[in-house]
């Protein structure tokens, strides 16, 4: 027996493949027959590309002992092998175009019959919409060809090979190929046939490729339509009275398409043999006066980067999941999506057309791993690879060119620079001059129409907005976007509101795209959601793959709620007498919204009603008088106004009453709680009593408030570091999480210096400090009471050279039991100093369990901001001033130690943190840390809490 070790030539060929038809426009609906080949396929997995011969593709092959897999799908998510996650490292030796001998290879077989009414005339096309990473295809024993380009369509002419019944489609899929070097896109490596496989009838005279040109003149209000078609035919748009030949232009009055007003006209392209349904949106994209303009107006992108993801199916998304994504985006005020870092399933773009999203459509290209070699050998600067790059550009543009939602083409992502990118840009400009070009890696903007950056800090963004960034002359004349910013990994991102203020202040700044849409956690029976390293990968990047605004099950994270608030299309500000309403949209007026006011006392609405707001045009503002507030008979009550903007009628993306924007402002503040120090400490039996408080006489530790047992009350500065606290590996000198741990803030020691029961107070003097260091926090607890309530005043004085901020500053304690929590303050969700825009002041309630935020990797979470008072476990707690409230059924140390949610086992004891201060969040898991105003410095502080039994 001879072991075959020769290279399979097509695997390591830098060309895009052979046998495929030229790329063409994708369309969902025509009267030509089609047959979906999705479903259960027979499957055999081999460890190498050489393990099996081609006999399985021959007619009559017996695959009875093979397994089954679902197509579309990834075999590693169906029990065959394991997924691999890397951010940018290639999980194989970098030796382009060579690939490893260990190359998982999946042989697929699918038998099918033609429907009884399948037309006998004409031909047929076999279409693959996505296969990772390389495929070789046979039909009925005849080889059709090979292809690479995982997230791009490939078609083969097969009409001459079809039989009425007993057709057998054979597909050999290799995980690694030369194409893998072009697909290093910060995601799970997931081989398989993961998009649709379809058989398309091609009748005589059918439509082939066609290009819908539908421009809009914002001055005349007219649209010009021309449909260029490879096959002559006629174009009709009944609503517009259009009936014209292909290739001819017609100009008529139209309503333009925009992401805010996605007006589509139904049309038909009719050739001799086929009628194709068209959905036409009239719009013009141009670069004018240094700005991206659509229909004559500058646009502000409030966007997200979207990888395709499902926790069970990977990148094999169904129509319902895609629609759910777009609906969630629209309902959270998102108006744009960058298809990172490849063209999405084509049906997703149909949804963007229908429901309204600006799209940056990105080519299936990234070579990020070559950074490890300082870009040595990078394919985009190697002429041998240019045909493959041009093929990828063409398959992207030709497939998606008829979507009005697509306003920019992107050459790819993190692929360095080189001649291949220039060739791609030149080809795209020659094929489609109606859109602009994007590529972040082109810092000189030689080949692009927009200056694009990732994770630029606020200070730099402001310099760019002011035109003080310098750089090449061409770049200084171009608009700026953050194609990635606000890294949404774990708790965060922080600083969104600060970015948005800059975007709205400087015209050159045309917005950005948060990284990213969804956490890529994989459903796991033991871990909940798995991430990098959970499958034994040789190289991996941990939970860096979980950095989205949605949790893997598509539940919105607090970060998404924050983003929705920050990018509201309506500004609402008030002073107690009037409210200023500003339309922040680019195209739509406010006629779709209904406004209402509410007057609240201590967080409860006591009066409400409609508010008449004019249908302001984009950019307009109006001052609207509020009604007279009701008389409040509650001394010391806090009062406020809240004004909300809701949909006045059902829309395609949300029902009537859906909240779009809100504003809130205080009329009268709650006074600080006052406790007259009238009770005196009483000692006896090893205890000290002070009003309702019971203390240990030796240590001064609080034991109970009334009948409520309290355990372990003490100063606390530690939080389980967030992904953003831990920062990115390349930010070693400023990553707060590792610095906190190195300093020992997770293991602070509490030294008791004195317990003094004198006059009307119990004073406990301590020093809180980490072992091995000469710095600390001099801490004094002073307890007083009026007989019914117990007041704790905490004074903190730093000692030594504190060179790092504190994670938090407050007290922690434990309660034996607490299920329900009521509070007056910020809610309903979590908030931190730079993530608090979505936190509304009100009266809230939740269970302790519901206060937790289920980040895939456990970390600090669940704080409620601006809390005036809270009730839990039989205690009422008032703050002086307001405080941050956190309550959970595990300790901070347990939270810190857990790698997955399943590692957190709830106990009966509830751990409570009442914080005077919290350090900001930032987005340093990839971007900048917290801004200076959100840094919690170690400095003298005094704060107080009032405890009383909640009877």
Coordinates of N, CA, C and O in Angstrom, one line a residue, residues 675-680 690-693 760-761 783-791:
X675 N -30.9 62.2 59.8 CA -31.0 61.4 61.0 C -30.5 62.2 62.2 O -29.3 62.4 62.2
X676 N -31.3 62.6 63.1 CA -30.9 63.3 64.3 C -30.2 62.3 65.2 O -30.7 61.2 65.6
X677 N -28.9 62.6 65.6 CA -28.2 61.6 66.4 C -28.6 61.7 67.8 O -28.0 62.4 68.7
X678 N -29.8 61.1 68.1 CA -30.4 61.2 69.5 C -30.2 60.0 70.3 O -30.2 60.0 71.5
X679 N -30.0 58.8 69.7 CA -29.8 57.6 70.4 C -28.3 57.5 70.8 O -27.4 58.1 70.2
X680 N -28.1 56.7 71.9 CA -26.7 56.5 72.4 C -26.3 55.0 72.4 O -27.2 54.2 72.6
X690 N -27.4 50.3 69.1 CA -27.5 51.7 68.8 C -28.7 51.9 67.9 O -28.7 51.5 66.7
X691 N -29.8 52.3 68.5 CA -31.1 52.3 67.8 C -31.4 50.9 67.3 O -31.4 50.0 68.1
X692 N -31.8 50.7 66.1 CA -32.1 49.4 65.6 C -30.8 48.5 65.3 O -30.9 47.4 64.9
X693 N -29.6 49.1 65.4 CA -28.4 48.4 65.1 C -27.8 47.6 66.2 O -27.8 48.0 67.4
X760 N -22.9 60.0 71.2 CA -24.0 59.6 70.4 C -23.6 58.8 69.2 O -24.3 58.7 68.2
X761 N -22.4 58.2 69.2 CA -21.9 57.6 68.0 C -21.0 56.4 68.3 O -20.4 56.3 69.4
X783 N -21.2 55.5 63.1 CA -22.6 55.1 63.2 C -23.4 56.0 64.1 O -22.9 56.2 65.3
X784 N -24.5 56.5 63.7 CA -25.4 57.3 64.6 C -26.9 56.8 64.3 O -27.2 56.1 63.3
X785 N -27.8 57.2 65.3 CA -29.2 56.8 65.1 C -30.1 57.8 65.8 O -29.7 58.4 66.8
X786 N -31.3 57.8 65.3 CA -32.4 58.6 65.9 C -33.3 57.7 66.7 O -34.4 58.1 67.1
X787 N -32.9 56.4 66.8 CA -33.8 55.5 67.6 C -34.5 54.5 66.6 O -34.7 53.3 67.0
X788 N -34.9 55.0 65.5 CA -35.6 54.1 64.5 C -34.7 53.8 63.3 O -34.9 52.7 62.7
X789 N -33.8 54.7 62.9 CA -33.0 54.5 61.8 C -31.5 54.5 62.2 O -31.2 55.1 63.2
X790 N -30.7 53.9 61.3 CA -29.3 53.8 61.6 C -28.5 54.4 60.5 O -28.7 54.0 59.3
X791 N -27.7 55.4 60.8 CA -26.9 56.1 59.7 C -25.4 55.7 59.8 O -24.8 55.7 60.9

